[in-house]
Coordinates of C-alpha atoms and ligand atoms in Angstrom, one line a residue:
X1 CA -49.7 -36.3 -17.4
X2 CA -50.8 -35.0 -20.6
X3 CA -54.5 -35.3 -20.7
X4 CA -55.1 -31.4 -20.0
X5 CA -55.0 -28.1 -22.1
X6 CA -51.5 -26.5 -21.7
X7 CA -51.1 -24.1 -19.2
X8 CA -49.6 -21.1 -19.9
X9 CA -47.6 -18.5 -17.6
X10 CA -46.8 -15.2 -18.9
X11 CA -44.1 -13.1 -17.5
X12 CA -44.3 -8.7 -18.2
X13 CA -41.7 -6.5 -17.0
X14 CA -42.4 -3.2 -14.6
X15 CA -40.7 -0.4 -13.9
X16 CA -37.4 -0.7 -15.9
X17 CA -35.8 -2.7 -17.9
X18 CA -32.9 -5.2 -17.3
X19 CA -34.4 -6.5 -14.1
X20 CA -33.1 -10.5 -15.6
X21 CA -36.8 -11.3 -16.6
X22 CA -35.2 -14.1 -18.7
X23 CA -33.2 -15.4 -16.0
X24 CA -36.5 -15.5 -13.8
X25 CA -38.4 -17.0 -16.6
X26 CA -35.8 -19.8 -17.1
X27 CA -35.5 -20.3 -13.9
X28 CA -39.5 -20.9 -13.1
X29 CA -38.8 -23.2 -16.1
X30 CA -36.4 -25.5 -14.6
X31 CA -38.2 -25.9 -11.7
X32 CA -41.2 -26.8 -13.6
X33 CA -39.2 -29.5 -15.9
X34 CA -37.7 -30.9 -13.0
X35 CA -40.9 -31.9 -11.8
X36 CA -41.6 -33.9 -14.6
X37 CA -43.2 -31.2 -17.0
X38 CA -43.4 -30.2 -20.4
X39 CA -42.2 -26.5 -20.4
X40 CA -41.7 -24.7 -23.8
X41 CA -40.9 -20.7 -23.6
X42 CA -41.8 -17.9 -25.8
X43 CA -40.6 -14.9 -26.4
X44 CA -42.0 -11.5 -28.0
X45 CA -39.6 -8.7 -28.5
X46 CA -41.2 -5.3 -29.1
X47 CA -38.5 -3.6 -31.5
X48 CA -39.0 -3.6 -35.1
X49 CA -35.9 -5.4 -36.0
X50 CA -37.6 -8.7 -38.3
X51 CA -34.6 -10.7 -36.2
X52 CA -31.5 -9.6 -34.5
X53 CA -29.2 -10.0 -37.6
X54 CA -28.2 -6.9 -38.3
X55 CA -28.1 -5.3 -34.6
X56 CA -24.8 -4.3 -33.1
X57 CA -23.7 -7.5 -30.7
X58 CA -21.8 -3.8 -29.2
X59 CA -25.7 -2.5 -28.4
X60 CA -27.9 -5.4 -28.3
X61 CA -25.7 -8.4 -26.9
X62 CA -25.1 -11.7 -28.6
X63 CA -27.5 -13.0 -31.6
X64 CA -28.4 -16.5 -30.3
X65 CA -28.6 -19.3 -33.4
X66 CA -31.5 -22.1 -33.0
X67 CA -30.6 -25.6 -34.1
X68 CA -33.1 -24.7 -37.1
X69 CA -31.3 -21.1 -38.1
X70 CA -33.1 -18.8 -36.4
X71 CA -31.4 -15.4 -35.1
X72 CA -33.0 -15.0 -32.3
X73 CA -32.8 -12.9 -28.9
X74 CA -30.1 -13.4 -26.2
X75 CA -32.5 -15.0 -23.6
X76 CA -33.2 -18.2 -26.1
X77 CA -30.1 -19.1 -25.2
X78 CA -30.7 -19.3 -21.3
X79 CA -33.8 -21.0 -21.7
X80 CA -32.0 -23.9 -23.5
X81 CA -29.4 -24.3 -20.8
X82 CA -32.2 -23.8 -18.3
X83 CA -34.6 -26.1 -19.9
X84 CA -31.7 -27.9 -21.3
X85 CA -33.6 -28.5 -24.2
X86 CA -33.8 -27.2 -27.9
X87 CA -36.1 -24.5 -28.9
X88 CA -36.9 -23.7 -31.9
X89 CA -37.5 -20.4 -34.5
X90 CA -40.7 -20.6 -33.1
X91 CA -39.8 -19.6 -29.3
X92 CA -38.9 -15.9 -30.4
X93 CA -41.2 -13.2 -32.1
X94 CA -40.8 -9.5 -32.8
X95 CA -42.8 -6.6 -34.0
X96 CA -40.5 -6.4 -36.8
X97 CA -41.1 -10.1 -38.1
X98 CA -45.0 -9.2 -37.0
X99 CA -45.4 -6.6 -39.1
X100 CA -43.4 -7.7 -42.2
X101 CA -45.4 -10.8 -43.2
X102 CA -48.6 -8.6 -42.7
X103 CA -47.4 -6.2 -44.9
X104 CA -46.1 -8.7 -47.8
X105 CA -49.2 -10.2 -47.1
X106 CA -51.3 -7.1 -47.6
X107 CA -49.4 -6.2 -50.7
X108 CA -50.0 -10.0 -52.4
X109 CA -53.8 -9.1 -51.9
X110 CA -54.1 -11.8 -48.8
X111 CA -56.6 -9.5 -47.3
X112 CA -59.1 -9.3 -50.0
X113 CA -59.5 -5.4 -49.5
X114 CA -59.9 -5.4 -46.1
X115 CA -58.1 -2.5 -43.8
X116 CA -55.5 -4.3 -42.1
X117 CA -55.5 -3.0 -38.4
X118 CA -53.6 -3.8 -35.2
X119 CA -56.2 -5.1 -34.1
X120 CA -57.5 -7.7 -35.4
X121 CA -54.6 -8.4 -37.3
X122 CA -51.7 -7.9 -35.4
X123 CA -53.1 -9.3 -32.3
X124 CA -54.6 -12.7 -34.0
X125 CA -50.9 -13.0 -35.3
X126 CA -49.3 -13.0 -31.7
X127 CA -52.4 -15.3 -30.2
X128 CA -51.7 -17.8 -33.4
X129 CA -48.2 -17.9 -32.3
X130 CA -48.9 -19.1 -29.1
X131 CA -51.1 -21.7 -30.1
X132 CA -48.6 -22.8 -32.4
X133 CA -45.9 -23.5 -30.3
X134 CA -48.5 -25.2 -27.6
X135 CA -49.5 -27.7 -30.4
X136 CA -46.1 -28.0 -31.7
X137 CA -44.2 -28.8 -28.8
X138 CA -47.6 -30.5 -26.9
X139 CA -46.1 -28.7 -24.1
X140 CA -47.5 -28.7 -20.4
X141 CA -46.6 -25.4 -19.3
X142 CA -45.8 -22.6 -22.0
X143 CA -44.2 -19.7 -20.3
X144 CA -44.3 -16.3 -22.5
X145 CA -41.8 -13.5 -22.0
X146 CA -43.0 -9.8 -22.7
X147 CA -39.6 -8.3 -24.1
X148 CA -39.5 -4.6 -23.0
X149 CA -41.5 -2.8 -20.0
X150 CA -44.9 -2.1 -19.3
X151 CA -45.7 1.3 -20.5
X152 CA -43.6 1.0 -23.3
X153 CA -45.6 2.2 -26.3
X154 CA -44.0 -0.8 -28.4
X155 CA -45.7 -3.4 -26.0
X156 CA -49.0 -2.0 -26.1
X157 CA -50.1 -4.8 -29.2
X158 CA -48.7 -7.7 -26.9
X159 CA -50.2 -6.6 -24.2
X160 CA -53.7 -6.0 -26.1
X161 CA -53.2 -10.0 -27.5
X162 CA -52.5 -11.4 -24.1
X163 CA -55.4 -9.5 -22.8
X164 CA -57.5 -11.3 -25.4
X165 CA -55.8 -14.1 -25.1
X166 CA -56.6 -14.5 -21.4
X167 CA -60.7 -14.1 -22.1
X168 CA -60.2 -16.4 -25.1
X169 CA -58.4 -19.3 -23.3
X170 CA -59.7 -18.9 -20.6
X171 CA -58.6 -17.2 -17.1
X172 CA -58.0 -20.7 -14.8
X173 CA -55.3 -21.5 -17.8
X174 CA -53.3 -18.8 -18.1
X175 CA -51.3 -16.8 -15.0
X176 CA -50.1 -13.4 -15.3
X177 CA -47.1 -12.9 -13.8
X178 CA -45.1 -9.5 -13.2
X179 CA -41.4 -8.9 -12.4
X180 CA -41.0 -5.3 -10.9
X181 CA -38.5 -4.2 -9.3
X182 CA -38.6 -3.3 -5.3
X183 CA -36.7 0.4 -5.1
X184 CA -34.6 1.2 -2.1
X185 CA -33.7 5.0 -1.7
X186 CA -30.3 4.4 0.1
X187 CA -28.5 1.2 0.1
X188 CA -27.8 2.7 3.9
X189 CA -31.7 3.1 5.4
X190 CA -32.9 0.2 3.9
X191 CA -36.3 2.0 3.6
X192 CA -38.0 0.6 0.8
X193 CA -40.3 2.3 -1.6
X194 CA -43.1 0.1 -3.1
X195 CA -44.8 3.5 -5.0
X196 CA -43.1 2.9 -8.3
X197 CA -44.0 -1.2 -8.0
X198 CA -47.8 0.0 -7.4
X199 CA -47.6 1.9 -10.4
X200 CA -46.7 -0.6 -12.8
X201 CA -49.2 -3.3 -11.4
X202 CA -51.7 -0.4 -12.3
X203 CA -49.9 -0.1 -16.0
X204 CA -50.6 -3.5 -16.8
X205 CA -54.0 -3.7 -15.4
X206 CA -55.0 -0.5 -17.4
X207 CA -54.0 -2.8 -20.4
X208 CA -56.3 -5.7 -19.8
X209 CA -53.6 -8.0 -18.1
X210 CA -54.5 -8.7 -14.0
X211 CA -50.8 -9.7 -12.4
X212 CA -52.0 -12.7 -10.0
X213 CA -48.3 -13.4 -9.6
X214 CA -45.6 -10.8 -8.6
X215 CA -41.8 -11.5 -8.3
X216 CA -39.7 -8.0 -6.6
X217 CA -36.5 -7.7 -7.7
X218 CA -34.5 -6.8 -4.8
X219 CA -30.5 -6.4 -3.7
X220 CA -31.6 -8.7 -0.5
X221 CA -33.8 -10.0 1.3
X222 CA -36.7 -7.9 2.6
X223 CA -39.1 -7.7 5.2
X224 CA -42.2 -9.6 5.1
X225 CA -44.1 -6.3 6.3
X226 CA -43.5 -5.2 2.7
X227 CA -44.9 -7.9 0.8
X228 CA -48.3 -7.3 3.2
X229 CA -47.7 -3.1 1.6
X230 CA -47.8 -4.5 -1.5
X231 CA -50.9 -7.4 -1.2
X232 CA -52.9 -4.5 0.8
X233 CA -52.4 -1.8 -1.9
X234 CA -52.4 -3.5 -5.1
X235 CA -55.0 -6.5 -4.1
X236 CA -52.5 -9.0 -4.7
X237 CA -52.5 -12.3 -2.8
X238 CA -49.4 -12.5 0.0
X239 CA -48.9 -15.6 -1.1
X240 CA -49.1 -14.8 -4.8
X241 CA -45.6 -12.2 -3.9
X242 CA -42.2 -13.9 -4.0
X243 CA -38.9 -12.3 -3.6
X244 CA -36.2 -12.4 -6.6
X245 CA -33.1 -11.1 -4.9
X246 CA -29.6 -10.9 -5.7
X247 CA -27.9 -14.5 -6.3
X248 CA -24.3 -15.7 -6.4
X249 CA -24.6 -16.9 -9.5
X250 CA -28.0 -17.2 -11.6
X251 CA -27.7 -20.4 -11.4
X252 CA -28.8 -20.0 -7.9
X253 CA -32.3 -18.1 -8.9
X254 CA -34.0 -21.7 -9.7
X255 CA -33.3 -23.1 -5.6
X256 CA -34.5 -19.5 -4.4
X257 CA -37.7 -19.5 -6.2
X258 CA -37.9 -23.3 -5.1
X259 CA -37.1 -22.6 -1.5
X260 CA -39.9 -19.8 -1.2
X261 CA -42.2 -22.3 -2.7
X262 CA -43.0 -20.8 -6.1
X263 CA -44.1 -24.0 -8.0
X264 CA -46.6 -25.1 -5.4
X265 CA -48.2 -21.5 -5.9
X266 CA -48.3 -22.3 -9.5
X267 CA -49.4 -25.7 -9.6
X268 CA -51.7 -24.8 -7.0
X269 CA -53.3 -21.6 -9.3
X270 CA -53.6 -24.2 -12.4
X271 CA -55.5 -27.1 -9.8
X272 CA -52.5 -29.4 -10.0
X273 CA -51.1 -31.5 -7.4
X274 CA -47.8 -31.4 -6.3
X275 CA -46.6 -35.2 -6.4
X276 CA -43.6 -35.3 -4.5
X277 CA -42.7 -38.6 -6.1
X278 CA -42.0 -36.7 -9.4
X279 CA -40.0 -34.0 -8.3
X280 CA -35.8 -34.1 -9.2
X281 CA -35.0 -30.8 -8.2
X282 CA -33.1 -31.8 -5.4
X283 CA -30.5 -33.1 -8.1
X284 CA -30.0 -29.2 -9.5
X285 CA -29.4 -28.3 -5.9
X286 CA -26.8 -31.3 -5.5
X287 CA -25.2 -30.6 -8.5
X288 CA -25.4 -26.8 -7.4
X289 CA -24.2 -27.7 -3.5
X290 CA -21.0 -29.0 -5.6
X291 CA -20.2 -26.1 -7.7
X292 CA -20.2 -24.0 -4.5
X293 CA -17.6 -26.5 -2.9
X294 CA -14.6 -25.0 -6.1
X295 CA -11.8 -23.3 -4.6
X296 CA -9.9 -22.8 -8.1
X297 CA -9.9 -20.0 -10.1
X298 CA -8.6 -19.9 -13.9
X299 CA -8.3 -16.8 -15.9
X300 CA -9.1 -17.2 -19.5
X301 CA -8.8 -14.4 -21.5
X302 CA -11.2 -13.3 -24.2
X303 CA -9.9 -11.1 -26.8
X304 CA -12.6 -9.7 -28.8
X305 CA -13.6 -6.0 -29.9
X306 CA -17.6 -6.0 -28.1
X307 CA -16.3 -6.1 -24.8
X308 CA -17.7 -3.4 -23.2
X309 CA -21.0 -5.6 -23.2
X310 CA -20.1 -8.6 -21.9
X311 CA -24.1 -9.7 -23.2
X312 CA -22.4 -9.9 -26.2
X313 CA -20.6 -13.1 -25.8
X314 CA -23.5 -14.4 -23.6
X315 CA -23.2 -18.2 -24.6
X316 CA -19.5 -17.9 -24.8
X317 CA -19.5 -16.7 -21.1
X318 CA -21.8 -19.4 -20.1
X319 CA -19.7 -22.0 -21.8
X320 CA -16.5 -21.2 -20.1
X321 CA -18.2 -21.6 -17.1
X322 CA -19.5 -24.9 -17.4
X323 CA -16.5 -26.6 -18.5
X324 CA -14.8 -25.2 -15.3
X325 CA -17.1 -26.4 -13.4
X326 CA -16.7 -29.8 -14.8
X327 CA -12.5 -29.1 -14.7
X328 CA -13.2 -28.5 -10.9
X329 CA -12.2 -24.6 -11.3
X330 CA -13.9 -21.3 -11.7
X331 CA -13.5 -19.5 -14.9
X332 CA -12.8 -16.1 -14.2
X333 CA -12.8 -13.7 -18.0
X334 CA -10.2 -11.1 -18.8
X335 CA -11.9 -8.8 -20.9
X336 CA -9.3 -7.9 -23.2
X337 CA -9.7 -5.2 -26.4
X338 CA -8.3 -6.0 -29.6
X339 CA -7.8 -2.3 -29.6
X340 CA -5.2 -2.6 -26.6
X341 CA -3.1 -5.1 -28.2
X342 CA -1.1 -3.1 -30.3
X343 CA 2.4 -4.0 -30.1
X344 CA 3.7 -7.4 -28.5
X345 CA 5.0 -6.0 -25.3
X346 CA 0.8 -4.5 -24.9
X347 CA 0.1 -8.4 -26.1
X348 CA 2.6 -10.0 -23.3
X349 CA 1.7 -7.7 -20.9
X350 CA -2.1 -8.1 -21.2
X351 CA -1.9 -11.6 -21.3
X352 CA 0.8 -12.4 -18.5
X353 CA -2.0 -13.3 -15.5
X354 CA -3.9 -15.1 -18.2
X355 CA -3.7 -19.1 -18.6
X356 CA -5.7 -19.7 -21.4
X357 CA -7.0 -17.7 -24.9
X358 CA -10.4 -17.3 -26.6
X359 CA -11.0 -15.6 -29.7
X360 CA -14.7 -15.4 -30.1
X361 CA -17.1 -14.9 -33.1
X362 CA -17.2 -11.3 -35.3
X363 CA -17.3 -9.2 -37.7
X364 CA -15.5 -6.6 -39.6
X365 CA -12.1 -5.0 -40.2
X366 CA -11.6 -3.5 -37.0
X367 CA -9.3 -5.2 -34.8
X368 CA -8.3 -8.0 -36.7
X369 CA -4.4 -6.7 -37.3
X370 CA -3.8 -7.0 -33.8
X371 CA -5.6 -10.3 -32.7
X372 CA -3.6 -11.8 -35.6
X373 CA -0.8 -10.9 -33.7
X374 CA -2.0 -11.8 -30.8
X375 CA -2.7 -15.2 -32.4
X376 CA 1.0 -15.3 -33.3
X377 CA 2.4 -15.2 -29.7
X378 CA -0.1 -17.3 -28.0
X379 CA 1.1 -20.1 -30.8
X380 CA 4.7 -19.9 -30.5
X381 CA 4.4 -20.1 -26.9
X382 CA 2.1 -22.8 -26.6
X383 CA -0.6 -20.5 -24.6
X384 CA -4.2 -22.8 -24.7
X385 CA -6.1 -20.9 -27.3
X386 CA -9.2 -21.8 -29.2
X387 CA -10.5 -19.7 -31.8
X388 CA -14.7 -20.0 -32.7
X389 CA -16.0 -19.2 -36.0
X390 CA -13.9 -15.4 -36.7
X391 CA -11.5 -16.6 -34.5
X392 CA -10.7 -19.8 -36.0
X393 CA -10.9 -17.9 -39.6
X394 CA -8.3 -15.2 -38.0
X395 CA -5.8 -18.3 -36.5
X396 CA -5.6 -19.7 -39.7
X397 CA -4.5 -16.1 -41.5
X398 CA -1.8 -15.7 -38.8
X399 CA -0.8 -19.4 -40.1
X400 CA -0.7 -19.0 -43.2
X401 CA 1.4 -15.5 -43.5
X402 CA 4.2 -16.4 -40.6
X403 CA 4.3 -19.7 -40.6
X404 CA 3.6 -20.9 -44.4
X405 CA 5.1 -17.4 -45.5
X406 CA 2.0 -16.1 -47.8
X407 CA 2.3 -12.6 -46.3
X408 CA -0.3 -11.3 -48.5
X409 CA -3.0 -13.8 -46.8
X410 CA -6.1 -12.8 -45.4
X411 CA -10.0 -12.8 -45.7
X412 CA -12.0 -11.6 -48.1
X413 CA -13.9 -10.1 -45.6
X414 CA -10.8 -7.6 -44.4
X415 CA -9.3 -6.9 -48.3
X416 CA -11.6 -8.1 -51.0
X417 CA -8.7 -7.9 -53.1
X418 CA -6.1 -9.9 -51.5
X419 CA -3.9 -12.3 -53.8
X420 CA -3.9 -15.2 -50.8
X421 CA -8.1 -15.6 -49.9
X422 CA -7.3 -18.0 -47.3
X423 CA -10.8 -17.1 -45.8
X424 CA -13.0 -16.4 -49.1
X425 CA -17.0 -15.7 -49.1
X426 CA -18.9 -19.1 -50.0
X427 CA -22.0 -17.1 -51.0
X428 CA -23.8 -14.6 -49.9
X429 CA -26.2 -16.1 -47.6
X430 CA -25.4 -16.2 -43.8
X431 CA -25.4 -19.7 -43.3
X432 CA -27.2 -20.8 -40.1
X433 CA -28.0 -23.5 -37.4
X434 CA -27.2 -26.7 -37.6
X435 CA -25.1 -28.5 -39.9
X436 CA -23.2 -32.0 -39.9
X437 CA -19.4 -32.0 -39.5
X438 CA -17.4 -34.6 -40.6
X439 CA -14.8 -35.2 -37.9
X440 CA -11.2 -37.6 -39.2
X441 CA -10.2 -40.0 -37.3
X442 CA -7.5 -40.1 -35.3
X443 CA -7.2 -36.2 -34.8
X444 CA -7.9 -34.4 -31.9
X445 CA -11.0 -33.3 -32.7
X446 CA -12.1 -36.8 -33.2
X447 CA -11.1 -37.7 -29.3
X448 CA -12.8 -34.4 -28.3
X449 CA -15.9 -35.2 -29.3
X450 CA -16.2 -39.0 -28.2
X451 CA -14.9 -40.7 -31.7
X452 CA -18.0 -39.7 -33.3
X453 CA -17.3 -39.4 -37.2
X454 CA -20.2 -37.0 -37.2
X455 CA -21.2 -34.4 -35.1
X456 CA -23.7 -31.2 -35.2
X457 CA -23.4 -28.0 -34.4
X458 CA -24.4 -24.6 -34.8
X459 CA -23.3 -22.1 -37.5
X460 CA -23.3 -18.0 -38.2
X461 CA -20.9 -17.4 -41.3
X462 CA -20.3 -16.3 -44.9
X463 CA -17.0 -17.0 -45.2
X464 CA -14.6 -19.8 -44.9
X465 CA -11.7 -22.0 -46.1
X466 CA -12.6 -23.1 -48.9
X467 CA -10.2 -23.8 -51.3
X468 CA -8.8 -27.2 -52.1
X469 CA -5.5 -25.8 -52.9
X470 CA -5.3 -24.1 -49.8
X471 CA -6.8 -27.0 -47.5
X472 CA -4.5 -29.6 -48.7
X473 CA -1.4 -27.2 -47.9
X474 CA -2.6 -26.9 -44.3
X475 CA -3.0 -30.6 -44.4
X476 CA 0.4 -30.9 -45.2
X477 CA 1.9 -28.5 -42.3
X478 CA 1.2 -28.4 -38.1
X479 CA -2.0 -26.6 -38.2
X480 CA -4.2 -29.4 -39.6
X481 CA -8.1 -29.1 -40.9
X482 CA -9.8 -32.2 -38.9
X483 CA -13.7 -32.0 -39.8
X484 CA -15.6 -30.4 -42.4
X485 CA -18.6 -30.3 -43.8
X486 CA -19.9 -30.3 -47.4
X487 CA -22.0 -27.1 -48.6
X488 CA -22.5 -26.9 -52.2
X489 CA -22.6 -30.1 -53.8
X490 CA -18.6 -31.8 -53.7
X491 CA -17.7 -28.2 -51.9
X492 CA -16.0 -28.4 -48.4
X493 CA -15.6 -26.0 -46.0
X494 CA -12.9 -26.3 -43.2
X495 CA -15.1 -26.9 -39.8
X496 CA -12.1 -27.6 -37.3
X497 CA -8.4 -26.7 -37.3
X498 CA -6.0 -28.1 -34.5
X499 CA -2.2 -28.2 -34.3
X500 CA -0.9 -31.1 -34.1
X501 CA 2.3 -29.8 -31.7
X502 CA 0.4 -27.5 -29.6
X503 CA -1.2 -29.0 -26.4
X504 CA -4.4 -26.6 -26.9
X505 CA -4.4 -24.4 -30.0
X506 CA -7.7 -25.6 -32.0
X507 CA -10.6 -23.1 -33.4
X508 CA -13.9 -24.2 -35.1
X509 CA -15.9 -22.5 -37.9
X510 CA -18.9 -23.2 -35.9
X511 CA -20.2 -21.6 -32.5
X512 CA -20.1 -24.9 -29.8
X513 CA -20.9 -22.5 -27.1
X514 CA -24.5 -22.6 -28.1
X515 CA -24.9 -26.6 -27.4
X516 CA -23.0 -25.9 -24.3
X517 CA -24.8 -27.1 -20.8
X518 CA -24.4 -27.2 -17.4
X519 CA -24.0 -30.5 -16.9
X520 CA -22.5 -30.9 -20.6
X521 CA -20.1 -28.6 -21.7
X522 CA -18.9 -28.4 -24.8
X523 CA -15.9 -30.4 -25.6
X524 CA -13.9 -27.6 -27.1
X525 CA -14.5 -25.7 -23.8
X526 CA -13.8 -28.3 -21.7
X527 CA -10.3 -29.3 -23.5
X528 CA -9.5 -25.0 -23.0
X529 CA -10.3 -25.3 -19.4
X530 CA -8.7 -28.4 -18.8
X531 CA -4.9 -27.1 -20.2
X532 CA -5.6 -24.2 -18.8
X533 CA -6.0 -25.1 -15.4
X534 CA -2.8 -26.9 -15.1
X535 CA -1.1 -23.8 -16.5
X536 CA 0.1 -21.9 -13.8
Ligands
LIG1 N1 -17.4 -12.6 -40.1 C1 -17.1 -14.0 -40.2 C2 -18.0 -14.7 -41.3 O1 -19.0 -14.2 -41.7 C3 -17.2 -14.7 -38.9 C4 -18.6 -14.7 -38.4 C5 -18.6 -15.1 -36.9 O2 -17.6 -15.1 -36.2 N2 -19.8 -15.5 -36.4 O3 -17.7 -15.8 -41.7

């Protein structure tokens, strides 16, 4: 299949922003790989942030980690599960990042006393990217996402560069597609207004992109008379209009896309034939058919301190979901505040419909007193917990103070002074991605993840436990380490922790939840859900 130039789809918001752009993109991608393409995805954020590292998960939502390190934007991590596939540091640009290796450059004298401009210099640096990652992955179809919306004055050099970029690559190889939203005055009329939709087809054409593709975002359904409004005012093809509506789950958005036909429009635009011999999305939609067929519901709840945007545990979410649907159960969250659980009767009582625990990744102070008390009740009364990365740090604090009486310990992270640094800083560096754990054999860990003695996953941490004196007296009580990983030379860090009476209290200093996939969830997930469910 790979004998011509990639093709390359990209995707611009109008109107507003969070109209699930990514989902849409992911989804277009999935149909796409399932029948029998190449699809890589890229995606340029506008902001200035270099990477997400220091935004507020609170603000921003979750900081998604590539297998090669990368912190990268939220929607990386529905490609992979879309694509199921790995992506790499190369998939996500900003301004920020942009703008910063122009300006070292500039300052080492890689210009040679030019003026550095937007254009050319910005612009070549976004058009490189993309034929980067086309070479690199020797992709089929690259899809691009415009973080952002059209109008925005941040977008304005993307916009420029995919305008170029068009001209350059040449028209019959690239689609322009726009997402805009279709606005209804009253949820009770149903009259529709297409006005504001018009107006950002105009935005982008003023900037040198022409929109041959238009997905509405809509609560419903809507009349076909309004597609005909929009192809009669904005000289878009009917058939070029597809409807993104409201789904039960978004894992539903790929079978809606695919039942109004959008991949035929898109193979058809690029001169491709649809060869019904290669096409496997019917197996999505059977494994789709069968989630929709769960009658159980399990409440899990998550006990973290960025709950009021649930974006911030993205993966996590996504996670829990996927091992219940392979546990035969929906996972439904109870977002719990750390702030709530102050004393143990707020703990018992905010936990009393839950049947299972999950202490997610974070940072800082705040908080932490009361999940480690929280932590406390959920092991004595053999609640399924797991912990990942903070949380895991956070189970083995409450360990070590109640149950191997160091009252003092804690992380270095909390009280930089502490006599017990159970959890102590390794070095300063964040320590990303991918990294191989060494699992024992014969623990639980070991029959969670297959008997392989070596697994990988991915990491976001400074701190850890770390030292020997302290790992071999957890070795020697209930709450065991059971894989680690070497990362200075003969230096171990503690990867897994499981107790050994406990039917399900286990946390890892890694984040499984961004390996996690539909049709292959995580095995930590899946061992949560499972004990769960059968707690009643
Ligand atoms: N703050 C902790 C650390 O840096 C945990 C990080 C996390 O949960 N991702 O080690």
């Amino acid at each position: 299949m790979k004998n011509k130039k990639a093709k390359v789809i990209t995707v611009f918001g109008g109107v507003y922003s969070s109209l699930g752009k990514g989902i849409s993109v992911s989804s277009i991608g999935k149909i796409l790989s399932c029948l029998g393409y190449k699809v890589s995805i890229l995606k340029f954020d506008p902001y200035l942030n270099v990477d997400p590292e220091t935004m507020a998960p609170g603000q921003h939502g979750e900081v998604f980690v590539t297998a090669d390190g990368a912190q990268t934007d939220l929607d990386l991590g529905n490609y992979e599960r879309y694509l199921n596939r790995e992506l790499s540091q190369m998939s996500n640009l900003t301004s920020g990042r942009i703008y910063y290796n122009i300006i070292k450059k500039e300052r080492d004298g890689g210009y040679e006393g030019k003026t550095v401009q937007v254009v050319p210099h910005v612009t070549n640096v976004i058009k490189q990217r993309i034929l980067d990652i086309i070479a690199k992955d020797n992709c089929d179809f690259l899809i691009i996402e415009v973080g952002g919306t059209t109008g925005d004055i941040e977008s304005v050099p993307f916009i420029e560069a995919l305008s170029q970029f068009n001209v350059e690559y040449g028209y019959e190889n690239v689609l322009n597609c726009l997402i805009a939203p279709l606005i209804s005055l009253s949820s009770t009329s149903g009259e529709y207004k297409t006005k504001p939709t018009q107006h950002a087809i105009k935005m982008l054409r003023s900037g040198g992109i022409n929109p041959c593709m238009l997905l509405l975002r809509t609560s419903f359904n809507v009349e076909k008379s309004i597609y005909e409004k929009i192809a009669a005012t904005s000289h878009i093809n009917e058939k070029a209009i597809f409807l993104a509506p409201d789904m039960p789950t978004i894992y539903d958005v790929p079978t809606k896309f695919y039942e109004q036909k959008v991949h035929e429009f898109i193979l058809d635009y690029f001169n491709y034939n649809y060869i019904k011999g290669q096409d496997q999305f019917n197996e999505w939609q059977k494994f789709m058919d069968n989630v929709h067929k769960i009658k159980s519901t399990t409440t899990i709840a998550l006990v973290g301190k960025y709950i009021d945007l649930h974006d911030s545990y993205a993966s996590v979410i996504e996670a829990l979901r996927f091992a219940g649907w392979k546990n035969r159960t929906h996972v439904k969250i109870k977002w719990v505040s750390s702030d709530l659980l102050t004393d143990l009767s707020s703990i018992k009582k905010q936990l009393s419909d839950c049947q299972g625990v999950i202490v997610p990744g974070g940072f800082g102070l705040r908080g932490m007193e009361n999940m480690i008390n929280t932590l406390k009740y959920v092991r004595e009364n053999n609640i399924p917990t797991m912990g990942i990365c903070l949380g895991m740090q956070l189970m083995i604090i409450e360990y070590a103070r109640n149950v191997l009486k160091h009252h003092e310990a804690n992380s270095t992270e909390f009280d930089k002074k502490t006599n017990y640094p159970v959890i102590d800083l390794m070095d300063s560096t964040l320590h990303l991605g991918n990294k191989k754990c060494n699992v024992k054999k014969d623990s639980k860990a070991y029959l969670m993840y297959k008997k392989q003695t070596e697994i990988y996953e991915r990491h976001r941490h400074r701190f850890g436990l770390i030292h020997p004196e302290h790992i071999n007296e957890f070795a020697n009580s209930d709450f065991v380490p059971s894989m680690t990983r070497a990362y200075k030379g003969e230096d171990l860090v503690v990867e897994f922790m499981e107790h050994k009476k406990n039917d399900c209290y286990f946390g890892s200093q890694f984040h499984p939840e961004f390996i996690s996939r539909s049709e292959n969830p995580g095995p930590m997930f899946d061992q949560l859900i499972f004990y769960a469910k059968k707690r009643k």
